[in-house]
mmCIF file of N, CA and C in Angstrom:
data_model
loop_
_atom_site.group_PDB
_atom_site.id
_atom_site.type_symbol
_atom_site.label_atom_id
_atom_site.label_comp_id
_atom_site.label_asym_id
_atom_site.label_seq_id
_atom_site.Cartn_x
_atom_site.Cartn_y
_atom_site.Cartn_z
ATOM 1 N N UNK K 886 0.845 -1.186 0.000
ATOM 2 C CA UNK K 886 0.000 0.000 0.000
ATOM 3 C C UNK K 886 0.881 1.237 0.000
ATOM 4 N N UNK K 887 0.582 2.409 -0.734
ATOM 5 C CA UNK K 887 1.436 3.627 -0.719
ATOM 6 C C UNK K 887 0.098 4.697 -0.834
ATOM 7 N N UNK K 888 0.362 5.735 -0.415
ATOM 8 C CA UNK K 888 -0.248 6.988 -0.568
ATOM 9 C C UNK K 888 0.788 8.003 -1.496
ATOM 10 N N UNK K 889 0.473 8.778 -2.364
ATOM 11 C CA UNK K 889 1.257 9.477 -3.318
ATOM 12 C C UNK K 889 0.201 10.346 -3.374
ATOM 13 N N UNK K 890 0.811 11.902 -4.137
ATOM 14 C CA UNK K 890 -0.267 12.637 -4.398
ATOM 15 C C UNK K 890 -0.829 12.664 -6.211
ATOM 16 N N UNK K 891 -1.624 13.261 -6.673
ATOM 17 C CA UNK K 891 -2.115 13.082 -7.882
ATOM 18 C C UNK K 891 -2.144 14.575 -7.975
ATOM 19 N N UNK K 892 -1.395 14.599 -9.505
ATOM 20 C CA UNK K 892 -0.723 15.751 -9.865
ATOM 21 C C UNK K 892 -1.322 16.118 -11.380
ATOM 22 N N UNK K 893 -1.238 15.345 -12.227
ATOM 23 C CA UNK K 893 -1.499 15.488 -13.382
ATOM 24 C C UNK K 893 -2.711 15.438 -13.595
ATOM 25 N N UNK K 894 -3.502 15.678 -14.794
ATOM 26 C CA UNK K 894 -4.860 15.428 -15.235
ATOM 27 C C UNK K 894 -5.444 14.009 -15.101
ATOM 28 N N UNK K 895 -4.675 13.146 -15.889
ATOM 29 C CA UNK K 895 -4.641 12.131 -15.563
ATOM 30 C C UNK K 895 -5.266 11.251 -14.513
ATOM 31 N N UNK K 896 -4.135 11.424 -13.152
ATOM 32 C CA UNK K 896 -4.299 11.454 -11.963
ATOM 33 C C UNK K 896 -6.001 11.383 -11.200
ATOM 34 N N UNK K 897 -6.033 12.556 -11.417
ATOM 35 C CA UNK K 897 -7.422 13.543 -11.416
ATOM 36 C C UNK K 897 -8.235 12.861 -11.886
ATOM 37 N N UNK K 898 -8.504 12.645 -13.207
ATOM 38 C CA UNK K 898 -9.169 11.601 -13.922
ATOM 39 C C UNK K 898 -9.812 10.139 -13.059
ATOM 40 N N UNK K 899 -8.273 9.853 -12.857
ATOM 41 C CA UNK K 899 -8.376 8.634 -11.904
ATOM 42 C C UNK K 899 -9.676 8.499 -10.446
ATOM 43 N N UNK K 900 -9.153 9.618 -10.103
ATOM 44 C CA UNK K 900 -10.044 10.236 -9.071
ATOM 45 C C UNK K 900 -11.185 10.056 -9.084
ATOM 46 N N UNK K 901 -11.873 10.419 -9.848
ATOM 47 C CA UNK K 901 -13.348 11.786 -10.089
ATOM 48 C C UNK K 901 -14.566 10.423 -10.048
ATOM 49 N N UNK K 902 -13.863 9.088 -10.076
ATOM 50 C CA UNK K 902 -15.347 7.856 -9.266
ATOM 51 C C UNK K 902 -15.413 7.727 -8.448
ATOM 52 N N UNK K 903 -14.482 8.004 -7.356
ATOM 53 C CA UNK K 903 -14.066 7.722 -5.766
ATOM 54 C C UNK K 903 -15.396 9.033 -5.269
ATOM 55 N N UNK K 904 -14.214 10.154 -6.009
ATOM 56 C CA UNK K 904 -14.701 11.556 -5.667
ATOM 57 C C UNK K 904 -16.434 11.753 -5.420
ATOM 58 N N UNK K 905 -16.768 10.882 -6.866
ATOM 59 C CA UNK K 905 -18.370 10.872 -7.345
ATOM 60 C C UNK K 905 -19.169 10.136 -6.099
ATOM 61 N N UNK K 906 -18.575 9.493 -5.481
ATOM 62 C CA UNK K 906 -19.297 8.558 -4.320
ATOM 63 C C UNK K 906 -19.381 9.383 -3.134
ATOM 64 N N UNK K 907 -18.690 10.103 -3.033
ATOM 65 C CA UNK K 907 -18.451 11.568 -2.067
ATOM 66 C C UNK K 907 -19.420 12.531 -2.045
ATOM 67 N N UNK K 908 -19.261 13.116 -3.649
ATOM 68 C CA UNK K 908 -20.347 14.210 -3.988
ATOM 69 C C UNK K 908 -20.808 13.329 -5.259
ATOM 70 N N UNK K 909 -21.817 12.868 -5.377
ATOM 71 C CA UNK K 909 -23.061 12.186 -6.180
ATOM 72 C C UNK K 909 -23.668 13.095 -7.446
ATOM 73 N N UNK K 910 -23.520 14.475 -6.697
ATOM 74 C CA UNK K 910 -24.417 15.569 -7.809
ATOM 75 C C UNK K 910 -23.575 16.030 -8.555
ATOM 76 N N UNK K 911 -22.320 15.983 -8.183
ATOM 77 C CA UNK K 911 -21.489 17.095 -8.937
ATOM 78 C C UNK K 911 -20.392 15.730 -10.206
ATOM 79 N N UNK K 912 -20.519 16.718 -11.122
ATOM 80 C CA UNK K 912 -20.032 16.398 -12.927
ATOM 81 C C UNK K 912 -19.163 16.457 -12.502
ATOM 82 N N UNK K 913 -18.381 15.114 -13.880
ATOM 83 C CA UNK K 913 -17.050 14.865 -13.670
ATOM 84 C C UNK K 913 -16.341 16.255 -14.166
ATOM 85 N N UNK K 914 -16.672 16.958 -15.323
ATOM 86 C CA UNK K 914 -16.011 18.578 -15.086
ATOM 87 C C UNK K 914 -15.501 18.986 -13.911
ATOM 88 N N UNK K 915 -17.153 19.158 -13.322
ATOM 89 C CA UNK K 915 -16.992 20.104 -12.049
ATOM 90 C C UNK K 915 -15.959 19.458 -11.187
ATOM 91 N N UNK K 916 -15.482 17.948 -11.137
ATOM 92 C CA UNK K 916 -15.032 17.709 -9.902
ATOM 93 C C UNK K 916 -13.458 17.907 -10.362
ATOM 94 N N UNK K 917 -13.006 17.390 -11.628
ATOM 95 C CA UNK K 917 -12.016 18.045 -12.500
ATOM 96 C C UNK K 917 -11.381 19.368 -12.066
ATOM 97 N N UNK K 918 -12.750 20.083 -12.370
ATOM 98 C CA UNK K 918 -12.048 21.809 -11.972
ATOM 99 C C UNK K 918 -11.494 22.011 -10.673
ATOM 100 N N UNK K 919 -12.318 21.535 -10.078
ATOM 101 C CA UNK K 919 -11.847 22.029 -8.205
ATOM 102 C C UNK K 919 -10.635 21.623 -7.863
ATOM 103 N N UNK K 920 -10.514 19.928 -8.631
ATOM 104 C CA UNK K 920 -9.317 19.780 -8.149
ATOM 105 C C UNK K 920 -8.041 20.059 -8.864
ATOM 106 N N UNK K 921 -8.010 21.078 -9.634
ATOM 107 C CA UNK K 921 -6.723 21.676 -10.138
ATOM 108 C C UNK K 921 -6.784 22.868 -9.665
ATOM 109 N N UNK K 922 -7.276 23.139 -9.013
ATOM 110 C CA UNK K 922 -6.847 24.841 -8.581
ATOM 111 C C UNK K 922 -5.199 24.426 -7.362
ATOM 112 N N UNK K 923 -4.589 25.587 -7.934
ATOM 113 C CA UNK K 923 -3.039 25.695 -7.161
ATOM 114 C C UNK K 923 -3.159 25.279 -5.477
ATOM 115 N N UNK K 924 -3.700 25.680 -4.868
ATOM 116 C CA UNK K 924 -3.683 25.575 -3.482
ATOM 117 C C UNK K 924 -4.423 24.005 -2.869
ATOM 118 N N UNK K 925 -5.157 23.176 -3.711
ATOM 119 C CA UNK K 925 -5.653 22.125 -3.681
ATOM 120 C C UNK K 925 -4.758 21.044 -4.005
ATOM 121 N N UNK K 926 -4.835 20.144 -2.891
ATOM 122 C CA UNK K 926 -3.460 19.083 -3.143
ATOM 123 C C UNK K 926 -4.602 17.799 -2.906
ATOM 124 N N UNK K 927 -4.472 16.738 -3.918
ATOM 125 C CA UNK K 927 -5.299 15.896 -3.450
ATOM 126 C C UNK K 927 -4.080 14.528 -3.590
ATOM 127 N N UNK K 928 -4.286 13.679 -2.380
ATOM 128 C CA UNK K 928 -3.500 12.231 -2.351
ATOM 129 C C UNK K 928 -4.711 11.015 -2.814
ATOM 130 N N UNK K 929 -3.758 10.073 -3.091
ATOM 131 C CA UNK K 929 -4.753 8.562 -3.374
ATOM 132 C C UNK K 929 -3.940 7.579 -2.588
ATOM 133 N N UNK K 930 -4.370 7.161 -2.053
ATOM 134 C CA UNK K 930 -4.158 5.282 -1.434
ATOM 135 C C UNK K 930 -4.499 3.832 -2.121
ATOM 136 N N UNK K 931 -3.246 3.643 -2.645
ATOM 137 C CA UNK K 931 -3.073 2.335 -3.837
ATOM 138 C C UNK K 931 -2.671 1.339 -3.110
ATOM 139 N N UNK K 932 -4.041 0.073 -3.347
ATOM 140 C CA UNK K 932 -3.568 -0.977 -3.618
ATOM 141 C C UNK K 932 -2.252 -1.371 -4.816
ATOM 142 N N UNK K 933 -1.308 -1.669 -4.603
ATOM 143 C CA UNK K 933 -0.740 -2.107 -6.139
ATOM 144 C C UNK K 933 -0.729 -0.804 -6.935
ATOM 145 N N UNK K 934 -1.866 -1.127 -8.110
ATOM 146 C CA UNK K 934 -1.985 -0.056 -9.237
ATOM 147 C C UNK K 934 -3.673 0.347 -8.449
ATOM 148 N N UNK K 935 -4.083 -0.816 -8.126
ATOM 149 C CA UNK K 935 -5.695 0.116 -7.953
ATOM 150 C C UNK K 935 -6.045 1.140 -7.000
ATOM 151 N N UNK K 936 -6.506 2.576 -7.569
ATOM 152 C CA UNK K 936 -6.331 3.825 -6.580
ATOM 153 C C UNK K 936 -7.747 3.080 -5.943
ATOM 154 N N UNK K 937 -7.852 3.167 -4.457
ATOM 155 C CA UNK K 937 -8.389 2.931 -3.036
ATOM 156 C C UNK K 937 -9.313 3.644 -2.794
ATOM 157 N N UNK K 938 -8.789 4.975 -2.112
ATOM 158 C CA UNK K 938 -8.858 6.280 -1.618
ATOM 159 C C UNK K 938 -8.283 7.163 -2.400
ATOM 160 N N UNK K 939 -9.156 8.526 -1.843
ATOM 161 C CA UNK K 939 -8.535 9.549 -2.057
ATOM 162 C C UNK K 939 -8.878 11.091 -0.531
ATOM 163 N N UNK K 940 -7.779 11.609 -0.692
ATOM 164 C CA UNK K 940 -8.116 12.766 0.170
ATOM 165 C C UNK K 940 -7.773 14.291 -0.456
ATOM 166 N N UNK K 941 -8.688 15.320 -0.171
ATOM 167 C CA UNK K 941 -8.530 16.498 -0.846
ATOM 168 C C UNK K 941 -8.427 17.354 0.592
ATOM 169 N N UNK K 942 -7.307 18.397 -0.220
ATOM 170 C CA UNK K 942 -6.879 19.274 1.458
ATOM 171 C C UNK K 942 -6.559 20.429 0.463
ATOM 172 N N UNK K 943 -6.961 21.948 1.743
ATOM 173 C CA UNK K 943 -6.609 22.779 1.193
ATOM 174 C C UNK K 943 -5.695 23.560 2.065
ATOM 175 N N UNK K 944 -4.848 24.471 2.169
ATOM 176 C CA UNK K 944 -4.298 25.220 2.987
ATOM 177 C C UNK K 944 -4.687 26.267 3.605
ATOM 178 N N UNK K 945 -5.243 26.987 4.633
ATOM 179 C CA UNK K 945 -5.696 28.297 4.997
ATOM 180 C C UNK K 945 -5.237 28.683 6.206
ATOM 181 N N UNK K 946 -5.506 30.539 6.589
ATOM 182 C CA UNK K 946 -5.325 30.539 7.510
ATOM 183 C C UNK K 946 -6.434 31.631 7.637
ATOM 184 N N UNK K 947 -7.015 30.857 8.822
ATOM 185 C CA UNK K 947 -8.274 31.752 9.058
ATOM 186 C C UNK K 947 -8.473 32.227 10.552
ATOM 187 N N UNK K 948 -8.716 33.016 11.496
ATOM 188 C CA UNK K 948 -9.491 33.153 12.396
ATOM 189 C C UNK K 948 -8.766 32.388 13.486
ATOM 190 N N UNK K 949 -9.637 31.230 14.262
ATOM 191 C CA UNK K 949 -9.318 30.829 15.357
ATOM 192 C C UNK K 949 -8.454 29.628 14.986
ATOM 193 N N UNK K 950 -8.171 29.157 13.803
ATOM 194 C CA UNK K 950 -7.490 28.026 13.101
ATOM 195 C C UNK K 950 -5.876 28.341 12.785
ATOM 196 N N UNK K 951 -5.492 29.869 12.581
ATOM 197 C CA UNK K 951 -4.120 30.253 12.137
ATOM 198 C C UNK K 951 -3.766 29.727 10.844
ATOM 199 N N UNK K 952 -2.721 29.106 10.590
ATOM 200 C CA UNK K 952 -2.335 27.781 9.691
ATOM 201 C C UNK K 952 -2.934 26.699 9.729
ATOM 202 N N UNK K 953 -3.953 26.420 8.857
ATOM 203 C CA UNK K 953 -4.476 24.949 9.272
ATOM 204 C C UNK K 953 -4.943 24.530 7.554
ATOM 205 N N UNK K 954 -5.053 22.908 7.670
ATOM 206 C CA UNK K 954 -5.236 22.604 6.043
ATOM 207 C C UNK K 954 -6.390 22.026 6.554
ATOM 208 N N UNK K 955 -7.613 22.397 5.546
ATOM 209 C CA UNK K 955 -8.839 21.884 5.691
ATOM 210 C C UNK K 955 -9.075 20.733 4.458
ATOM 211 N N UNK K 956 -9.071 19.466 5.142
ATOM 212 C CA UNK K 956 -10.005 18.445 4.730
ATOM 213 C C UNK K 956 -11.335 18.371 4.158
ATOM 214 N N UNK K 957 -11.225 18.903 2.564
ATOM 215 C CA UNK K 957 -12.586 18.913 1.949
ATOM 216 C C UNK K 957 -12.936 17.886 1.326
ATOM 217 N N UNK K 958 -12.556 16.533 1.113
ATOM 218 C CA UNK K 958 -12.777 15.458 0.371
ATOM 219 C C UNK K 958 -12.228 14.479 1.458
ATOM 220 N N UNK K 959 -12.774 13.536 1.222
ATOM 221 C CA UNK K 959 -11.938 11.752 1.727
ATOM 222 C C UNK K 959 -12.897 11.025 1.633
ATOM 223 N N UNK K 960 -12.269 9.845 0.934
ATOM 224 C CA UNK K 960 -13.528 8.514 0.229
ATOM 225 C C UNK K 960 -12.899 7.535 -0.013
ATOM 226 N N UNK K 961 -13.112 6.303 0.884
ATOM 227 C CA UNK K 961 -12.561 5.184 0.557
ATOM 228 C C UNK K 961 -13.835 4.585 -0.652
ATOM 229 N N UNK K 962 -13.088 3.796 -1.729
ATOM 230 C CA UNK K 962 -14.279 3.237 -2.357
ATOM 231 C C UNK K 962 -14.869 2.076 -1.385
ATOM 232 N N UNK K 963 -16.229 1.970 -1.526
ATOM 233 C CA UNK K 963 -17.013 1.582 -0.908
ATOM 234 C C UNK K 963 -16.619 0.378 -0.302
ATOM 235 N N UNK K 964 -16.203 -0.865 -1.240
ATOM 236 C CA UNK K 964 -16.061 -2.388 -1.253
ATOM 237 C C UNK K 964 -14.818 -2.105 -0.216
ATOM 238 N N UNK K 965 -14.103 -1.149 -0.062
ATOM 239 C CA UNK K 965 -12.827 -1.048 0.811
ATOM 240 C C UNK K 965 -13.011 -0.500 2.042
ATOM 241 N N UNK K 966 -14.025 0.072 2.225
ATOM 242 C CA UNK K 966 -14.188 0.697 4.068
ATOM 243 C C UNK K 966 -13.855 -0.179 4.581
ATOM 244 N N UNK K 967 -13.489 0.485 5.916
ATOM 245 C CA UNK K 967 -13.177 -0.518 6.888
ATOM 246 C C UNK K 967 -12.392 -1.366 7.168
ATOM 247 N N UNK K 968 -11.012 -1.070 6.212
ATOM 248 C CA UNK K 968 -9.687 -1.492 6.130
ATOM 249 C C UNK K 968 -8.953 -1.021 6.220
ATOM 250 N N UNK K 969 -9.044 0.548 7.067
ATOM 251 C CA UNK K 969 -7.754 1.038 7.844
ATOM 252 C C UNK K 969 -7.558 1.903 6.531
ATOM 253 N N UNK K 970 -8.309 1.715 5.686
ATOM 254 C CA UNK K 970 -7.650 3.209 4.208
ATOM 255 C C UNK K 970 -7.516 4.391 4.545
ATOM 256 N N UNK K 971 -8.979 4.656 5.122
ATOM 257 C CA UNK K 971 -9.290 6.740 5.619
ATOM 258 C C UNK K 971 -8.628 6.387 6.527
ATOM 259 N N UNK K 972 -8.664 5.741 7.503
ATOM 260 C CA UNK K 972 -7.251 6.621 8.731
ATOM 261 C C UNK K 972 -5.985 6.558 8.497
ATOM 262 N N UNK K 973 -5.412 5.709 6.941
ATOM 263 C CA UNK K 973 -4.066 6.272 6.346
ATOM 264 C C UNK K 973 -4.525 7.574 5.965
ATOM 265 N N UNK K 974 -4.899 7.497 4.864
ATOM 266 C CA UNK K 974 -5.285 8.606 4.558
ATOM 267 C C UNK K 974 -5.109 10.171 5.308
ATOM 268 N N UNK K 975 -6.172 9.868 6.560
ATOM 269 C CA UNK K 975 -5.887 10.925 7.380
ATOM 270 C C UNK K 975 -4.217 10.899 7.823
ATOM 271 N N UNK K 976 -4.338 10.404 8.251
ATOM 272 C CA UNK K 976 -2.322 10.041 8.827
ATOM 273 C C UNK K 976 -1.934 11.030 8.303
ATOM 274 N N UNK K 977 -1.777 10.350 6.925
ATOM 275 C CA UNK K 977 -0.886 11.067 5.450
ATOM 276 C C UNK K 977 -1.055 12.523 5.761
ATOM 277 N N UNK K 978 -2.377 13.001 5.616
ATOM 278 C CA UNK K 978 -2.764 14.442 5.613
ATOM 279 C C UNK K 978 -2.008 15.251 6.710
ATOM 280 N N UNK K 979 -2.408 14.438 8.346
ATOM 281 C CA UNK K 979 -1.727 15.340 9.313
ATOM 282 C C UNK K 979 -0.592 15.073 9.003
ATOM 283 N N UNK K 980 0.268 14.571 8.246
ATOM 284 C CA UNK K 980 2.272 14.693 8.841
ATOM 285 C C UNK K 980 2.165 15.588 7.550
ATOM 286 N N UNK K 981 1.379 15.682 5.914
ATOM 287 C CA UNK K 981 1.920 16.678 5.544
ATOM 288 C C UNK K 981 1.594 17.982 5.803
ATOM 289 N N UNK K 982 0.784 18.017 6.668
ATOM 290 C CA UNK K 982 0.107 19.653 7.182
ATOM 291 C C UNK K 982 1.090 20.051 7.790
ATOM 292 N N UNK K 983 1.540 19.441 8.838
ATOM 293 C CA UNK K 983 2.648 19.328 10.107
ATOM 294 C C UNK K 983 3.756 19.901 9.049
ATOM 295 N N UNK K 984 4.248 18.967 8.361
ATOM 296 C CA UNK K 984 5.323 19.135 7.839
ATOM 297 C C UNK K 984 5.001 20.871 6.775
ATOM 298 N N UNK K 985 4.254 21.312 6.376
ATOM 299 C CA UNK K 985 3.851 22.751 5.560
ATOM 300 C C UNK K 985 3.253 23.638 7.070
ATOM 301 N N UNK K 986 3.955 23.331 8.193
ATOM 302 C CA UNK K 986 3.383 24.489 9.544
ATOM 303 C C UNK K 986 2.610 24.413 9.510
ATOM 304 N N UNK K 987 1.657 23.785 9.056
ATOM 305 C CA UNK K 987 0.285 23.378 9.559
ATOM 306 C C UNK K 987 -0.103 23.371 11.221
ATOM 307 N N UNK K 988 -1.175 23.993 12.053
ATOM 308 C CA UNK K 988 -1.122 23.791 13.454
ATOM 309 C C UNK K 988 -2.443 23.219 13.972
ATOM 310 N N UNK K 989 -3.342 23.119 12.621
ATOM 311 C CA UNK K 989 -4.299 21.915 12.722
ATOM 312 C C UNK K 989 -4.816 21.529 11.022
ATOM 313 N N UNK K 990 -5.698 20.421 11.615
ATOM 314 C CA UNK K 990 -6.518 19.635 10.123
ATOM 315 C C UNK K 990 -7.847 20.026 10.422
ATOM 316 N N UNK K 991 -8.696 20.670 9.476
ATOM 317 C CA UNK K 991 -10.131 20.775 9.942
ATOM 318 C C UNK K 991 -10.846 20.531 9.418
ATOM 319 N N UNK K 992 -12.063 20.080 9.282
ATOM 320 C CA UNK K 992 -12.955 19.897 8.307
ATOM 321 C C UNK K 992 -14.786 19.805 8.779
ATOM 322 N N UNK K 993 -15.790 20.083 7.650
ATOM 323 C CA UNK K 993 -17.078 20.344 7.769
ATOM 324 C C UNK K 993 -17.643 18.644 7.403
ATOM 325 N N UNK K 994 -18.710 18.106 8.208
ATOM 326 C CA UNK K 994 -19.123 16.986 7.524
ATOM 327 C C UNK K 994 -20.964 17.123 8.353
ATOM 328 N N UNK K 995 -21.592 17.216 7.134
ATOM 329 C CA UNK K 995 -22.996 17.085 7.790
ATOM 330 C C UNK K 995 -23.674 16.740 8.504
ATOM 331 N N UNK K 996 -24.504 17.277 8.999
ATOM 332 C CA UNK K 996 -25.678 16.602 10.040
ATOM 333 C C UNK K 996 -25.946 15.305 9.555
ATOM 334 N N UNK K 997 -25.876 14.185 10.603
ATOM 335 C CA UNK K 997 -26.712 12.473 10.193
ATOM 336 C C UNK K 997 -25.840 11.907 9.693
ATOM 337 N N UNK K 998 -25.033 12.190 9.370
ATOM 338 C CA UNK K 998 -23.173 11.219 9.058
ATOM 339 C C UNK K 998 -22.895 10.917 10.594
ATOM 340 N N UNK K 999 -23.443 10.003 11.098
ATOM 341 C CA UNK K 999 -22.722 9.653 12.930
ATOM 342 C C UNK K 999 -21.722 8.735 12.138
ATOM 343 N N UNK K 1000 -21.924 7.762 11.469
ATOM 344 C CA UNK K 1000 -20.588 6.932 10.564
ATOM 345 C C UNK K 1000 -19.429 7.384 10.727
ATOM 346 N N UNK K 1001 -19.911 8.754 9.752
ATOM 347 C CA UNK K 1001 -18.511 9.572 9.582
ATOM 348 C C UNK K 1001 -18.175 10.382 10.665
ATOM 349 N N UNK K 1002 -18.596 10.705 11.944
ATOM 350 C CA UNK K 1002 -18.556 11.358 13.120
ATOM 351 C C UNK K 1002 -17.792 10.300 13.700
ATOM 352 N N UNK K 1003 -18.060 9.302 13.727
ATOM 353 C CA UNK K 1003 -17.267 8.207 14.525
ATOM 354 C C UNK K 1003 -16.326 7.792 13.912
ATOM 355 N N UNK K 1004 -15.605 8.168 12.891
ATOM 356 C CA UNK K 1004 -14.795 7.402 12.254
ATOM 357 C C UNK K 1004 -13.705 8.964 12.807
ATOM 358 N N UNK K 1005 -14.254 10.057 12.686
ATOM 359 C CA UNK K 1005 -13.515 11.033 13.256
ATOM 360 C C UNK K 1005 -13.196 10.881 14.306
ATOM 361 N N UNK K 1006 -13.906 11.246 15.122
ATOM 362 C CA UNK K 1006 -13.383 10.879 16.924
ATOM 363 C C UNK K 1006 -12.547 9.502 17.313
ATOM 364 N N UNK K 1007 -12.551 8.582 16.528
ATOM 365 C CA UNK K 1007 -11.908 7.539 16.463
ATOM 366 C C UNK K 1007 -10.049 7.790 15.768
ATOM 367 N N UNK K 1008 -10.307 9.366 15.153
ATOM 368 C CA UNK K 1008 -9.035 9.762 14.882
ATOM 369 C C UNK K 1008 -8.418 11.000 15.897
ATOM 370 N N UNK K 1009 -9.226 11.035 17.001
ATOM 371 C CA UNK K 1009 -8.879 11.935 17.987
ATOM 372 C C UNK K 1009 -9.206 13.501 17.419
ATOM 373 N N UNK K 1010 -10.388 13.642 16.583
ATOM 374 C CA UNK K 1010 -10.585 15.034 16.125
ATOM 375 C C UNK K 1010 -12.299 15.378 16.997
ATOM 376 N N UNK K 1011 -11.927 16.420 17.418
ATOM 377 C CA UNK K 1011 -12.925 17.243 18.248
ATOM 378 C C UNK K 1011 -13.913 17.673 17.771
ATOM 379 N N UNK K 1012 -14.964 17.746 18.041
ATOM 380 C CA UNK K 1012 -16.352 19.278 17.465
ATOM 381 C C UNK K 1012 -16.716 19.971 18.482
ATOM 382 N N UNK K 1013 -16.305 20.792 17.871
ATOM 383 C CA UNK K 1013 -16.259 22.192 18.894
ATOM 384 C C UNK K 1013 -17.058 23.454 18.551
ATOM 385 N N UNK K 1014 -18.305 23.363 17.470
ATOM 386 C CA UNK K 1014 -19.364 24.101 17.034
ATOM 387 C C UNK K 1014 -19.771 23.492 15.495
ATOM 388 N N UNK K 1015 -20.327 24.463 14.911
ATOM 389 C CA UNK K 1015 -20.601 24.311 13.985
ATOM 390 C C UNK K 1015 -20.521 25.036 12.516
ATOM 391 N N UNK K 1016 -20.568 24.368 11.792
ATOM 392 C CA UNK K 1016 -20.595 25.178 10.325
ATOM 393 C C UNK K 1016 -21.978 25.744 9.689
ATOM 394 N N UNK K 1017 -22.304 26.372 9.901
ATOM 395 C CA UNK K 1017 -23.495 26.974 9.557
ATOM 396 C C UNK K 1017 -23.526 27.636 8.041
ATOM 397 N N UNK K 1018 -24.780 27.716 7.160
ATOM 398 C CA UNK K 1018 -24.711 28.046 6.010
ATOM 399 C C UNK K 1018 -26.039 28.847 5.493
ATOM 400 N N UNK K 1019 -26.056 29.767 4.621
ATOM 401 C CA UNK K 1019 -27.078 29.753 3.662
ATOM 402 C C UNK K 1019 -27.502 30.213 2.237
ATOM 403 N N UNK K 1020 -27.626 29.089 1.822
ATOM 404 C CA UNK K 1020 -28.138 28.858 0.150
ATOM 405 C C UNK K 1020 -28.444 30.368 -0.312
ATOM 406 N N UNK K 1021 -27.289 30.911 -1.064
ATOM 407 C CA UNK K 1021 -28.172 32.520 -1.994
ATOM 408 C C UNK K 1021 -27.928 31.962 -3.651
ATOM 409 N N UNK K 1022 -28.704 30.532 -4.054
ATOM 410 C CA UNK K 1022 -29.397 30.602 -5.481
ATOM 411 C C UNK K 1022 -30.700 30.239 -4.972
ATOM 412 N N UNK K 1023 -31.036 31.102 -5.543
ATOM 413 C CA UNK K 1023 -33.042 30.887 -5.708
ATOM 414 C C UNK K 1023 -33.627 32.064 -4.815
ATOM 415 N N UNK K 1024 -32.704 33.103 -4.252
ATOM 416 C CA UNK K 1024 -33.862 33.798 -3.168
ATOM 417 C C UNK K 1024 -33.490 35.097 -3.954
ATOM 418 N N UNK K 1025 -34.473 35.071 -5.557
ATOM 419 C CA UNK K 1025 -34.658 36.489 -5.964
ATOM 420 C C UNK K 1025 -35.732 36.947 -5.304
#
């Protein structure tokens, strides 16, 4: 097993079914675009040749966070949960945050994901409020 990052189009390419199981609504374009923007680093977790996982991180520094890389993607393919992939995965993410001064990993995951709530706290990550939002398409 290795984790590497995905750099090329290609790469990306590779990605964008994992990705699709993640976000369901969004076109392989759209998922294409996001992940080439400069500040977006996304890794994969290979069996062999077959990409696993993937994780998408961005760098920021905001507010009560300072330096911190936010965790906007991570998706083991399905048939593979539960084999220790996402908490490489995560691993991977915190030593390269750490290693870019990173002084935390953060990330948003919805209401009714307890799955994915427990798979967090099971990585020693906290909730400590919330992400709050609101939709401005449709309120002409």
């Amino acid at each position: 097993m290795e984790i590497r990052s995905l750099q090329t189009e290609s790469d990306r390419r590779s990605a964008v079914p994992l990705l699709r199981q993640l976000w369901a609504d969004a076109a392989r374009d759209e998922i294409l675009s996001w992940t080439d923007g400069d500040d977006y680093h996304l890794f994969g977790r290979f069996d062999g040749d077959e990409l696993i996982g993937v994780a998408g991180v961005l760098e920021a520094t905001h507010l009560h966070h300072v330096r911190h890389a936010w965790l906007y993607d991570l998706v083991v393919d399905e048939p593979r949960r539960g084999e220790g992939h996402g908490a490489a995965l995560v691993e991977h993410v915190e030593a390269w945050a750490t290693d870019r001064g990173c002084e935390y990993v953060a990330l948003a995951s919805p209401l009714g994901k307890d799955g994915v709530h427990e798979f967090y706290e099971r990585q020693e990550y906290e909730k400590w409020g919330y992400v709050v939002e609101k939709s401005l398409q449709g309120n002409d």
